[in-house]
Short mmCIF file of C-alpha atoms and ligand atoms in Angstrom, two decimals:
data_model
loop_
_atom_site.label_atom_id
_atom_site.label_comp_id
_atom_site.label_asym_id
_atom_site.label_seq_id
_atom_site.Cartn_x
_atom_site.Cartn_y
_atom_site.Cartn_z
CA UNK Z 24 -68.76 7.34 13.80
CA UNK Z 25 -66.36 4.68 13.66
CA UNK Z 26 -67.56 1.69 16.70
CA UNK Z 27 -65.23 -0.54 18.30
CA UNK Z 28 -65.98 -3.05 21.01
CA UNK Z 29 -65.49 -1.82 24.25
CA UNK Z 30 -65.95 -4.90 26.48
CA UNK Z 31 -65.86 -4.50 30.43
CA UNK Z 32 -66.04 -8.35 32.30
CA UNK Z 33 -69.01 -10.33 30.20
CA UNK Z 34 -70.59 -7.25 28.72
CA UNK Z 35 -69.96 -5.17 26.03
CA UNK Z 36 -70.76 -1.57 26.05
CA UNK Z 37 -71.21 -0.59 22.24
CA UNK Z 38 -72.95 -2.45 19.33
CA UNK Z 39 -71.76 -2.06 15.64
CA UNK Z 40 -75.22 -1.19 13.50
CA UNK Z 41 -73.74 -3.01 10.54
CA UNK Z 42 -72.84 -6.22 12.29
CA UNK Z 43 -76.42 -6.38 13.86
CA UNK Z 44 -77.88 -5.86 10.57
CA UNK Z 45 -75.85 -8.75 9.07
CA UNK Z 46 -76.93 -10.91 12.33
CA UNK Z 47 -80.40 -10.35 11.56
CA UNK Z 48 -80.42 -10.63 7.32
CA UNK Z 49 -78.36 -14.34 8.00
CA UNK Z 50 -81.22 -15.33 10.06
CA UNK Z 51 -84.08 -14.52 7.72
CA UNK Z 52 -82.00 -16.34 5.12
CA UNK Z 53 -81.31 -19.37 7.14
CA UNK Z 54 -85.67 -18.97 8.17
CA UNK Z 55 -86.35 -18.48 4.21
CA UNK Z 56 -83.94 -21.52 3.06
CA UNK Z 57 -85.90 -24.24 5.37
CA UNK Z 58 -88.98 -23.29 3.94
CA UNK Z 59 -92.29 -22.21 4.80
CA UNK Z 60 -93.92 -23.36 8.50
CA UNK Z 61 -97.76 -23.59 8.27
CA UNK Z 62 -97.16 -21.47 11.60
CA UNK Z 63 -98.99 -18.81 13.51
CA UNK Z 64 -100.10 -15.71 11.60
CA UNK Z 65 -100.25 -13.19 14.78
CA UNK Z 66 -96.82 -12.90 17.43
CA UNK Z 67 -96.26 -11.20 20.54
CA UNK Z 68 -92.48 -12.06 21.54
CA UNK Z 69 -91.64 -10.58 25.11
CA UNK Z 70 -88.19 -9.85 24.85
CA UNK Z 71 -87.79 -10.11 21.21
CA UNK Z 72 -84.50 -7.99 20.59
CA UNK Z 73 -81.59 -10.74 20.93
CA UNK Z 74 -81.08 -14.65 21.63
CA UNK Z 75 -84.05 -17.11 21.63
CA UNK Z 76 -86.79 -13.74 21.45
CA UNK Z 77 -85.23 -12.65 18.12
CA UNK Z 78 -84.76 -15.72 16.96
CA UNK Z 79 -88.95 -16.66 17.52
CA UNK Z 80 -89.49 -13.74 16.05
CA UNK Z 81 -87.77 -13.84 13.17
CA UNK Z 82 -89.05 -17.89 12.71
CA UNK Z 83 -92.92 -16.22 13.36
CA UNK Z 84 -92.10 -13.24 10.27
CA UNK Z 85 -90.01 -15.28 7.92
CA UNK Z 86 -90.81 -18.68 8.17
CA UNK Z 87 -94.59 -18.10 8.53
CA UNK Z 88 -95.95 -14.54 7.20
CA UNK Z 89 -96.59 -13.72 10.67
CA UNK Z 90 -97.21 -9.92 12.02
CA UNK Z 91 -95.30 -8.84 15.18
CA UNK Z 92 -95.05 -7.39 17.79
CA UNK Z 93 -91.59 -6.97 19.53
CA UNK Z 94 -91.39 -6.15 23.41
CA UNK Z 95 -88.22 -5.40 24.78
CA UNK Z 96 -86.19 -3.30 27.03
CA UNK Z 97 -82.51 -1.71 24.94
CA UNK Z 98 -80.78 1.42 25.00
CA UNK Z 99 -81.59 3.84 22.06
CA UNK Z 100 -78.59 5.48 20.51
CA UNK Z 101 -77.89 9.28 21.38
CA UNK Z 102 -75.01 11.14 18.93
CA UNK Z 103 -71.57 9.29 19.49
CA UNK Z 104 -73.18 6.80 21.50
CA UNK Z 105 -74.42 3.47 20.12
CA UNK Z 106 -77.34 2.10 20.69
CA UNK Z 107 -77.57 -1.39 22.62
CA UNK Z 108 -77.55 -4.11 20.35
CA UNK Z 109 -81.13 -5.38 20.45
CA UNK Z 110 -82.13 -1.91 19.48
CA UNK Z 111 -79.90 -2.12 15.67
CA UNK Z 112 -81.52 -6.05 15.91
CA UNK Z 113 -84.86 -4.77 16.58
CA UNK Z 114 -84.60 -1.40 13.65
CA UNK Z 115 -83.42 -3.82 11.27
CA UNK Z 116 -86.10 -6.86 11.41
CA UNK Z 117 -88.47 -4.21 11.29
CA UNK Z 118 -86.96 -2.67 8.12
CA UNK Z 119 -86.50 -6.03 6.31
CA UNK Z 120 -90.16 -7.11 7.58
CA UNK Z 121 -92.05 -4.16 5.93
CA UNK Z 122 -89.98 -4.41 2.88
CA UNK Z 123 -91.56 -7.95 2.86
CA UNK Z 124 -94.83 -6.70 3.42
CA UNK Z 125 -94.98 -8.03 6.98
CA UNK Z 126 -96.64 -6.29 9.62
CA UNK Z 127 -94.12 -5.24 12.64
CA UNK Z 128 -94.20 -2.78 15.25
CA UNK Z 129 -92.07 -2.53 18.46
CA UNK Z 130 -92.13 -1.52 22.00
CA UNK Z 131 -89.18 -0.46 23.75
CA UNK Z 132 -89.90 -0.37 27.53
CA UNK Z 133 -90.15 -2.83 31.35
CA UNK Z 134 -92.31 -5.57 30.19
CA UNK Z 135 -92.64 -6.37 33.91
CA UNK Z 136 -94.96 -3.16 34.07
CA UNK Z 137 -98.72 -2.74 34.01
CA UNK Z 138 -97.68 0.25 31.81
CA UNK Z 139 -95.87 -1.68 29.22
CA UNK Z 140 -98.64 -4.43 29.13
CA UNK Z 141 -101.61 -1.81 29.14
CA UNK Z 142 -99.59 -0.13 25.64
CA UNK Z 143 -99.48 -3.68 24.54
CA UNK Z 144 -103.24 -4.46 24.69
CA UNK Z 145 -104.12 -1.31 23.63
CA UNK Z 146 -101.85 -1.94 20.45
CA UNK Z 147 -103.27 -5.32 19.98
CA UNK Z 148 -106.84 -4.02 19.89
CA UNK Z 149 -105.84 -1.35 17.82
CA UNK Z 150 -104.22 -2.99 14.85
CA UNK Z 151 -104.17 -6.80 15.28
CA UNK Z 152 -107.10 -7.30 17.53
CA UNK Z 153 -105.85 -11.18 18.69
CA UNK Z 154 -102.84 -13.00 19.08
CA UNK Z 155 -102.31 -16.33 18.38
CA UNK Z 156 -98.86 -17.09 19.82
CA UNK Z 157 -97.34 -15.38 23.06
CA UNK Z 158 -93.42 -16.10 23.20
CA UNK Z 159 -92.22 -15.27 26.37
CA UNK Z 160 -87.89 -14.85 26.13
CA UNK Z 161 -87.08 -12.43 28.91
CA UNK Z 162 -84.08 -12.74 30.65
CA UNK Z 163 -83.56 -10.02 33.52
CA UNK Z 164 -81.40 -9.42 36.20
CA UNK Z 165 -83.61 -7.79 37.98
CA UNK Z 166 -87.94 -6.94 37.96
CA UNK Z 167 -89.63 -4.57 39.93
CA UNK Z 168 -93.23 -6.01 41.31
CA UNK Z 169 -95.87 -4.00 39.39
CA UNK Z 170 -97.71 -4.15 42.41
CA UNK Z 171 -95.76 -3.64 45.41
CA UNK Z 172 -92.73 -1.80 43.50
CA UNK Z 173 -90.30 -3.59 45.18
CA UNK Z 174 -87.05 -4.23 43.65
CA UNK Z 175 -85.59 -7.94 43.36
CA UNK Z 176 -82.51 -8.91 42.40
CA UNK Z 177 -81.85 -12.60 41.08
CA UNK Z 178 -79.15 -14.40 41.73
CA UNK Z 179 -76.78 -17.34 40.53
CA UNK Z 180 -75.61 -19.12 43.19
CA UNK Z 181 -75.64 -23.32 44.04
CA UNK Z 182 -78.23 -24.67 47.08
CA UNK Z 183 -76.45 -27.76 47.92
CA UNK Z 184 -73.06 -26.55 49.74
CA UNK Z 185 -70.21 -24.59 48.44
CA UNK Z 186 -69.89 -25.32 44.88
CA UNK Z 187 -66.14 -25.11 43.70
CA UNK Z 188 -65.42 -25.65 39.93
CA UNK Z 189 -63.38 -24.33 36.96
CA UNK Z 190 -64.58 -21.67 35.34
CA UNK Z 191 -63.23 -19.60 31.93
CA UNK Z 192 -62.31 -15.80 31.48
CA UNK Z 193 -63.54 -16.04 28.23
CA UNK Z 194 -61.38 -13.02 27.04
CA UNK Z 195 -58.45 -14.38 28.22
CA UNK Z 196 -58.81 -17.95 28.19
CA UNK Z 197 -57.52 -18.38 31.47
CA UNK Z 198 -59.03 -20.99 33.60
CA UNK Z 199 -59.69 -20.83 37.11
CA UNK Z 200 -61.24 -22.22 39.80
CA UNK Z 201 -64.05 -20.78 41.23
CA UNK Z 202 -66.08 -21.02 44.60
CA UNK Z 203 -69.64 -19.66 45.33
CA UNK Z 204 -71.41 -20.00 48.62
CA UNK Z 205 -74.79 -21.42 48.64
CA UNK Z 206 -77.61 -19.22 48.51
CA UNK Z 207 -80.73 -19.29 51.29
CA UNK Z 208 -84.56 -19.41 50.90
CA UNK Z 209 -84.30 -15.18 50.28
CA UNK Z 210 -81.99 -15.82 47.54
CA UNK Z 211 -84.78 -18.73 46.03
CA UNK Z 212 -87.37 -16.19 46.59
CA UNK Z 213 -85.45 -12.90 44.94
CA UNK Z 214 -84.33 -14.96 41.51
CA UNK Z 215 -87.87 -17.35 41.41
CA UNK Z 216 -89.70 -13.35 41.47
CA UNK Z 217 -87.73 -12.28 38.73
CA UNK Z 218 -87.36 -15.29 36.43
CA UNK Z 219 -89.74 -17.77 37.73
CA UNK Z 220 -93.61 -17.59 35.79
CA UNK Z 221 -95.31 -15.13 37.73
CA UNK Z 222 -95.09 -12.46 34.94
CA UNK Z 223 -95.37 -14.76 32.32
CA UNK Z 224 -98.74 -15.62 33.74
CA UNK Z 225 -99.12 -11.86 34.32
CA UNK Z 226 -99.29 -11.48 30.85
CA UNK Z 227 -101.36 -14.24 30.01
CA UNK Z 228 -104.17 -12.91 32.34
CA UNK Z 229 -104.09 -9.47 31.10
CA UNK Z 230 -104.54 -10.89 27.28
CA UNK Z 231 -107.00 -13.08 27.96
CA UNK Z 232 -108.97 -10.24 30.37
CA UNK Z 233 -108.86 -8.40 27.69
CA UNK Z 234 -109.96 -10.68 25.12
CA UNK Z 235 -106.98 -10.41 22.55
CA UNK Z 236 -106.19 -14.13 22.56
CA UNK Z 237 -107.55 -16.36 19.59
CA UNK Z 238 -109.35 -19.53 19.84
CA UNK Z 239 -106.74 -22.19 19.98
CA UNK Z 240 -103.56 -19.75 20.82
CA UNK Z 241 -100.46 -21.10 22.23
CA UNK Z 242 -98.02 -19.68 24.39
CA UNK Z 243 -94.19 -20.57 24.41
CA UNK Z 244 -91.44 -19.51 27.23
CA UNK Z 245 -87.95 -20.80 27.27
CA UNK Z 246 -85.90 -23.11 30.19
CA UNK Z 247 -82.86 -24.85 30.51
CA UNK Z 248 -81.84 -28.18 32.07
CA UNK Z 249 -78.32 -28.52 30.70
CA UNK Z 250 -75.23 -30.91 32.09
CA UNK Z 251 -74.39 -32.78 35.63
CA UNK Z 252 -71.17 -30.60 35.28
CA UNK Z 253 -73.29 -27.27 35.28
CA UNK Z 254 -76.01 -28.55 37.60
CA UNK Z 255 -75.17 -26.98 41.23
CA UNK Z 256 -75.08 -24.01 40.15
CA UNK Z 257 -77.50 -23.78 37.01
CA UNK Z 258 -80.47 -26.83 36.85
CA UNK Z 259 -80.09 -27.37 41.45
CA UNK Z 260 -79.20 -23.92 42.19
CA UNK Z 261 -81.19 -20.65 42.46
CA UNK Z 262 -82.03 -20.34 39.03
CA UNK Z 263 -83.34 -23.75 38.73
CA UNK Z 264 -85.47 -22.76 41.72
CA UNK Z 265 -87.11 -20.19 39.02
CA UNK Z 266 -87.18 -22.57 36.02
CA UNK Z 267 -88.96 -25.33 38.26
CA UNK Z 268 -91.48 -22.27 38.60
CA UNK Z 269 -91.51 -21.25 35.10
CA UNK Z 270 -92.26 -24.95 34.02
CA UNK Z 271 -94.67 -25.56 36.71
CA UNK Z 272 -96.68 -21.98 35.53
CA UNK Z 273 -97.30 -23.76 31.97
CA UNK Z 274 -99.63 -25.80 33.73
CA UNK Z 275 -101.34 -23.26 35.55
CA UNK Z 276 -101.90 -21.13 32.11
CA UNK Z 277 -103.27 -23.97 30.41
CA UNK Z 278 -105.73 -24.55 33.01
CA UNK Z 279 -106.48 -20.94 32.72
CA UNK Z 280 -106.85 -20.97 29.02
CA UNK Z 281 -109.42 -24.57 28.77
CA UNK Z 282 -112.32 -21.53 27.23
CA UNK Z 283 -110.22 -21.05 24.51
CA UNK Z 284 -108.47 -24.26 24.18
CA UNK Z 285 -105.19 -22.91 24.45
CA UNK Z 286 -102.01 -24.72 25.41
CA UNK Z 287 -98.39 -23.41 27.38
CA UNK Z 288 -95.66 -24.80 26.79
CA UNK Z 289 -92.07 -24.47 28.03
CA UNK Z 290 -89.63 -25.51 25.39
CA UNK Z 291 -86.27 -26.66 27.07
CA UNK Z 292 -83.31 -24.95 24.65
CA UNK Z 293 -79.68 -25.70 24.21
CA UNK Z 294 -76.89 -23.65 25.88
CA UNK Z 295 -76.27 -21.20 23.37
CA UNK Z 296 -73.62 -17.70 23.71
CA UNK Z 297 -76.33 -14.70 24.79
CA UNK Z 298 -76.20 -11.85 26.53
CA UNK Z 299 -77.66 -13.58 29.45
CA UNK Z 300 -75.72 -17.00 28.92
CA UNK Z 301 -72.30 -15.15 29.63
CA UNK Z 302 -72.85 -13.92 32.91
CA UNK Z 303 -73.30 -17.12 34.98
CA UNK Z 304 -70.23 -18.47 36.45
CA UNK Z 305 -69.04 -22.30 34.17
CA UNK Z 306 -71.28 -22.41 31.84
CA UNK Z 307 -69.43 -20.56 29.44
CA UNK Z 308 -66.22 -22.88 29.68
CA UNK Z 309 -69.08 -25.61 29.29
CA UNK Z 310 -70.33 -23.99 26.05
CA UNK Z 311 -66.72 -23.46 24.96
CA UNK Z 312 -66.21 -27.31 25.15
CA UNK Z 313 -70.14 -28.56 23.94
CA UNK Z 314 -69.70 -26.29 20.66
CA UNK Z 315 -66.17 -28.08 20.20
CA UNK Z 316 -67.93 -31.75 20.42
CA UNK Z 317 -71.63 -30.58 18.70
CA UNK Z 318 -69.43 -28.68 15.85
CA UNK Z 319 -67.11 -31.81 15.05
CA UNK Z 320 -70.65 -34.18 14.70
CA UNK Z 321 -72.02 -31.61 12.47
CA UNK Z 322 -74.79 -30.78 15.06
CA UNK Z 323 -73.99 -27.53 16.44
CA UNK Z 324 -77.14 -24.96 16.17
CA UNK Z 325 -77.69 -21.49 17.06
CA UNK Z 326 -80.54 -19.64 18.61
CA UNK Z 327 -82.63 -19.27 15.16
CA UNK Z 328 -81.60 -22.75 14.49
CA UNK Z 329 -83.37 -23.87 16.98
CA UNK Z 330 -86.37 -21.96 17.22
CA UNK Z 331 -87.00 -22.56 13.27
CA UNK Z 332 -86.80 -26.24 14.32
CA UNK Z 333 -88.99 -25.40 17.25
CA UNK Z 334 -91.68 -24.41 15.25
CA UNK Z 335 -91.28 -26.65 12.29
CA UNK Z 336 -90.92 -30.09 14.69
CA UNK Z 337 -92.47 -29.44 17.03
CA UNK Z 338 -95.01 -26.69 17.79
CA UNK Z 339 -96.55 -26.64 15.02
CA UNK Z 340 -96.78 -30.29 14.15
CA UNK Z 341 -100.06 -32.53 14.06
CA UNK Z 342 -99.03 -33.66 17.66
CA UNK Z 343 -96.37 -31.74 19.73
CA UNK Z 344 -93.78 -34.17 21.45
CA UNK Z 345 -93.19 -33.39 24.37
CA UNK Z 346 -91.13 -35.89 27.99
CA UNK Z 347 -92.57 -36.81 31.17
CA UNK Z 348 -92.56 -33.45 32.47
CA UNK Z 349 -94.85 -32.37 30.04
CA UNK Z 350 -91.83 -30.23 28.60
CA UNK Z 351 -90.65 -29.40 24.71
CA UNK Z 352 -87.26 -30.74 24.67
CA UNK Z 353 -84.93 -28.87 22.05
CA UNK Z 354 -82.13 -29.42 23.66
CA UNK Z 355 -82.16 -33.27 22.60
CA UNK Z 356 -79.00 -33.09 20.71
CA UNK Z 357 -76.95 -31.43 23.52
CA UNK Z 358 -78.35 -33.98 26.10
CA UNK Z 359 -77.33 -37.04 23.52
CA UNK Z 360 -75.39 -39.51 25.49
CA UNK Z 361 -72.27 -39.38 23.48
CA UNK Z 362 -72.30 -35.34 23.19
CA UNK Z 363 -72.39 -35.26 27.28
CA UNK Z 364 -70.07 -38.36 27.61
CA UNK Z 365 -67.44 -36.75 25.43
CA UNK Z 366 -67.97 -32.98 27.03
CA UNK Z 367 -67.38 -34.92 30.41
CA UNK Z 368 -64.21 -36.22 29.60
CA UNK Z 369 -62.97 -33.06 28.17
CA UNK Z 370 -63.68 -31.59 31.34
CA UNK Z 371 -61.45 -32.96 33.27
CA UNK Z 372 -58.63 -33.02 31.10
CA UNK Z 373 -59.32 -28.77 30.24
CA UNK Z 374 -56.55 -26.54 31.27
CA UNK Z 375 -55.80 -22.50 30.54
CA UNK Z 376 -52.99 -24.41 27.88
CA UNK Z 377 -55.37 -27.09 26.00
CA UNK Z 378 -58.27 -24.79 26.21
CA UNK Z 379 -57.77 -23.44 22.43
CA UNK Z 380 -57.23 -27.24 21.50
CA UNK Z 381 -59.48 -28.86 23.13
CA UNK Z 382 -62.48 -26.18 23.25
CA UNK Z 383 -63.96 -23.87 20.72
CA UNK Z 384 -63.08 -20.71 22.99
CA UNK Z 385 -63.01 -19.36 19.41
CA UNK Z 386 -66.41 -20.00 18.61
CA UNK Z 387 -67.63 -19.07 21.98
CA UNK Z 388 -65.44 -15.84 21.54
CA UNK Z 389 -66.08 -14.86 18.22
CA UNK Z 390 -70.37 -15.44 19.28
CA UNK Z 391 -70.03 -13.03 21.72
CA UNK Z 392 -68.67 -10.59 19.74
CA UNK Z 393 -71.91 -11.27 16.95
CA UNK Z 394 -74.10 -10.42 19.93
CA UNK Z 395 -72.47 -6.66 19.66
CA UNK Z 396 -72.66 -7.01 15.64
CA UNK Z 397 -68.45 -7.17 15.98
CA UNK Z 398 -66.40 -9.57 14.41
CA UNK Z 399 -69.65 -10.20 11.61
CA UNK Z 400 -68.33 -11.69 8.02
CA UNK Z 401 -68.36 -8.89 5.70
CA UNK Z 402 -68.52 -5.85 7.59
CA UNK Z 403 -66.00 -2.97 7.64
CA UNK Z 404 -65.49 -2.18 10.94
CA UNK Z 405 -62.95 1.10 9.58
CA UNK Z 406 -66.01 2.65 7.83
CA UNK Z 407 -68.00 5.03 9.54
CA UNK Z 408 -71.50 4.38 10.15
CA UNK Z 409 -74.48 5.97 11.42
CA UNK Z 410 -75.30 5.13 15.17
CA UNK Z 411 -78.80 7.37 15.16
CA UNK Z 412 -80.48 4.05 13.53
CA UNK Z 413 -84.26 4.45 14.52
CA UNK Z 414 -86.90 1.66 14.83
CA UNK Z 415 -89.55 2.15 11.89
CA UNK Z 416 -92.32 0.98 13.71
CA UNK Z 417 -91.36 1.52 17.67
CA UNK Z 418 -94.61 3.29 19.53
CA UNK Z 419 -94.35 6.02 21.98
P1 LIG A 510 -81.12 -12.46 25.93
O1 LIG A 510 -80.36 -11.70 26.97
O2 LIG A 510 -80.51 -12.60 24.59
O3 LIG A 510 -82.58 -11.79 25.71
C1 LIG A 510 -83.33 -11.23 26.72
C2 LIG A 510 -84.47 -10.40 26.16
O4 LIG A 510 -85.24 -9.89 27.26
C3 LIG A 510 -84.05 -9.16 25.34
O5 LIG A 510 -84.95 -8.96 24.28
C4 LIG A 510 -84.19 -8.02 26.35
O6 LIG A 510 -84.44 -6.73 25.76
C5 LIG A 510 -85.42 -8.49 27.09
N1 LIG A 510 -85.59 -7.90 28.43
C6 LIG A 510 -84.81 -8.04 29.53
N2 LIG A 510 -85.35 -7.37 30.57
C7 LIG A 510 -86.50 -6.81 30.11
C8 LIG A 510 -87.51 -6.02 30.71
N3 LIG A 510 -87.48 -5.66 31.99
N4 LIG A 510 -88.54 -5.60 29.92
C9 LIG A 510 -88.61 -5.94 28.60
N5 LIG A 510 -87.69 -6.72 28.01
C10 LIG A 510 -86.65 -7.13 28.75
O7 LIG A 510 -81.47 -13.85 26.59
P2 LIG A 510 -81.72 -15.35 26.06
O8 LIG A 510 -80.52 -16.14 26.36
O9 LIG A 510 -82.28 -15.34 24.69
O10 LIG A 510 -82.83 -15.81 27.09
C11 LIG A 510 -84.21 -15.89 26.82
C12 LIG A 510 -84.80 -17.06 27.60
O11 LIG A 510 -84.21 -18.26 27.12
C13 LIG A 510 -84.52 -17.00 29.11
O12 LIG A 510 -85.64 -17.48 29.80
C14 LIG A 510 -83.36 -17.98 29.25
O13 LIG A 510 -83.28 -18.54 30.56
C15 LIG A 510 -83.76 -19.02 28.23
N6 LIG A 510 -82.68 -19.94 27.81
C16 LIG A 510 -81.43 -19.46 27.47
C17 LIG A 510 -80.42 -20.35 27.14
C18 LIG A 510 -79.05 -19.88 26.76
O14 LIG A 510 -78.13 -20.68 26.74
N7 LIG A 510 -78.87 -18.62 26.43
C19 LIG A 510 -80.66 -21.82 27.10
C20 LIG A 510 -82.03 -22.19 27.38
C21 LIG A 510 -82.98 -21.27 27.75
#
C-alpha cells in the first residue's frame, strides 16, 4: 500500500515501514561509528520500541554485543492498516540484530501485567538465564494495577495555582496561550500509580525472586527535570509528583539488590520530540526553541545520542558520576547556563510570526514526523510498501 501520515492533534495514526527502518539503520550507524562500549552483555529494555527504550536498546546490541530482549506494548499491522510505529522499529532491530549475529527476541504486550512479566521470566530462564541490565523506558497514559485491576489515568496538570502560559500547535505554528487548573491529591495519586516506581520495582522483585539477575546487574529508568519555564506544569506539577517517586524508588531497589551488589539508577535525559514528549501542554514550544539554541552551539543530541553517551560516560565508566540527588544527569548540556539563559530570552520575545525565525518548529516538526518513519531522508513515500512487516523474534 502506499502510507501517508494521517495526524489527528499530537498523534499520528499510521507509520511508514520504510521510514522506521531508516530510523533504526541511522542509529546502529551512529552506535557503530562511536565505537565499542565495554557494556553489558545481557538487556531487558521495558518499553524498548521508540524514544529513550529504542535508543538503550540499540546502544546495549550495537555498541556492546549485547542480547535483548524488547518489551513493549504497539499495534501490529492488519492488511491496509499499518502497524504502529514501534512495531516496524521493533521488526527491524530485530532483523538487523540477527543478521549481526546478536541475540533478540521481543514481547509485544502490558508490561504492567503479572502476565507479561511471568512470559518474561520464563523467557529469561529459557534462553538467557540472567540479566545484567534492566532499562526501564515506559511511558503510559494509563496502567491497570495487576493486583486490584483498577484503572488509573495520569495526568498533566500544575499543583501550585492556575498555570497560564504559551503554548505551540505544532502543526500550525500558531501560538497560544494556555490555562490549566491545578490538579488535587487524586490527581498526584492517579499519575504517581502510573508513572511513579512502583512497577519499576515490580519488576525488579519478580527478577530477582526469580533469580534471573546477575551478580553486579544494574538497572536504569529515565526522568526529567527540564526548565523554570516548563516547571509548573512538568518538574512541580503532577508528573513531577511521579518522577520524585521514580527517583526516590532507585533507592529502594538498591537496598533491595545489596545480595547481589546491584545498583539503580535514574538517569535524568534531555527534552527530546517522542511520542510521549508531544502530548504535554509547552513543552513542545520549549523544545522548538532549546533545539534552535543547542543546534546553533553544535550540541543538539537525539535520543540514541544520548543513551550511547549514557553508557559510554557514564554507566559504564570506572566510577559513575552522578549530583546530590544521587541522580545520572544527561541532560547537562540542556541545563548549561547559557543554553537556558538564551531559551529564556527567546521566550518572551516568541510569537505565532517569529516562531519559524526564532525556533526550530522545523526540527521539532520534521522529528515528529521520524517518529511515524515520514519525512525520513531517502525514502519514497510514492512507492508501495508492504505494511504486514512481522517481528522475527516476537513470542506468543
Ligand atoms: P516513548 O513514548 O517513545 O516510549 C514509550 C515506550 O513504552 C514504548 O516502547 C511503548 O511501547 C512502551 N509502553 C507504553 N505503555 C506500555 C505498556 N503498558 N506495556 C508495555 N510497554 C508500554 O517515550 P519516551 O519519551 O522514550 O519515554 C521513556 C521514558 O523517558 C519516560 O519515563 C519519560 O518520562 C522519560 N523521559 C522522556 C523525555 C522526553 O523528552 N521524551 C525526557 C526525559 C525523560
Amino acid at each position: 500500500m502506499i502510507i501517508e501520515p494521517r495526524t489527528r492533534g499530537f498523534i499520528c495514526l499510521t507509520a511508514h515501514p520504510k521510514g522506521c527502518e531508516q530510523n533504526v539503520i541511522d542509529q546502529i550507524e551512529y552506535v557503530q561509528s562511536k565505537g565499542n562500549i565495554d557494556g553489558p552483555k545481557k538487556v531487558l529494555v521495558i518499553g524498548a520500541s521508540t524514544g529513550f527504550g529504542l535508543a538503550s536498546r540499540i546502544t546495549s546490541a550495537f555498541g556492546s554485543d549485547a542480547a535483548t530482549i524488547g518489551v513493549f506494548l504497539e499495534k501490529p499491522p492488519s492488511e491496509g492498516r499499518p502497524a504502529s510505529p514501534g512495531w516496524y522499529n521493533s521488526a527491524y532491530f530485530e532483523e538487523q540484530a540477527h543478521k549481526a549475529g546478536l541475540y533478540a527476541k521481543s514481547i509485544n504486550g502490558d508490561a504492567f501485567s503479572h502476565a507479561i512479566k511471568d512470559q518474561t521470566i520464563k523467557l529469561i530462564k529459557e534462553e538467557l538465564k540472567e540479566i545484567d541490565l534492566v532499562i526501564y523506558s515506559l511511558a503510559s497514559p494509563v496502567r491497570t494495577h495487576p493486583d486490584s485491576g483498577e484503572r488509573f489515568k495520569s495526568v498533566l496538570k500544575p499543583l501550585e495555582g492556575t498555570f497560564r502560559n504559551n503554548t505551540v500547535d505544532f502543526h500550525t505554528g500558531k501560538i497560544s496561550e494556555i490555562s490549566i487548573e491545578p490538579g488535587n491529591e487524586e490527581d498526584i495519586k492517579n499519575t504517581v500509580t502510573v508513572m511513579g516506581g512502583e512497577d519499576w520495582k515490580m519488576w525488579m522483585d519478580a527478577l530477582q525472586k526469580a533469580n534471573v539477575l546477575a551478580e553486579g546487574c544494574k538497572t536504569v529508568a529515565y526522568s526529567y527535570i527540564g526548565s523554570e519555564l516548563t516547571e509548573a506544569v512538568y518538574r512541580k506539577g503532577t508528573i513531577g509528583k511521579a518522577k520524585d517517586d521514580l527517583e526516590a524508588t532507585a533507592f529502594s531497589i538498591t537496598d533491595s539488590l545489596e545480595k547481589l551488589n546491584g545498583k539503580a539508577y535514574v538517569s535524568v535525559n534531555k527534552a527530546l520530540v517522542t511520542q510521549a514528549s508531544s502530548a504535554i501542554p509547552v513543552i513542545p514550544l520549549y523544545i522548538s526553541l532549546l533545539y534552535k539554541v543547542m543546534k546553533e552551539k553544535n550540541i543538539h543530541e537525539g535520543c540514541i545520542e544520548q543513551i550511547q553517551r549514557l553508557f559510554s560516560d557514564r554507566l559504564y565508566t570506572s566510577t559513575t558520576e552522578i549530583d546530590d540527588e544521587g541522580r545520572i544527569r544527561i541532560d547537562d548540556w540542556e541545563m548549561r547556563e547559557d543554553v537556558q539563559a538564551e531559551v529564556a530570552e527567546l521566550w518572551k520575545k516568541v510569537t505565532t510570526e517569529t516562531l519559524p525565525k526564532l525556533g526550530d518548529l522545523e526540527g521539532y516538526n520534521k522529528d515528529f514526523f521520524n517518529l511515524f518513519g515520514f519525512k525520513v531522508a531517502g525514502i519514497d513515500y510514492d512507492k508501495e510498501v508492504n505494511e504486514m512487516v512481522q517481528i522475527p523474534g516476537l513470542q506468543e
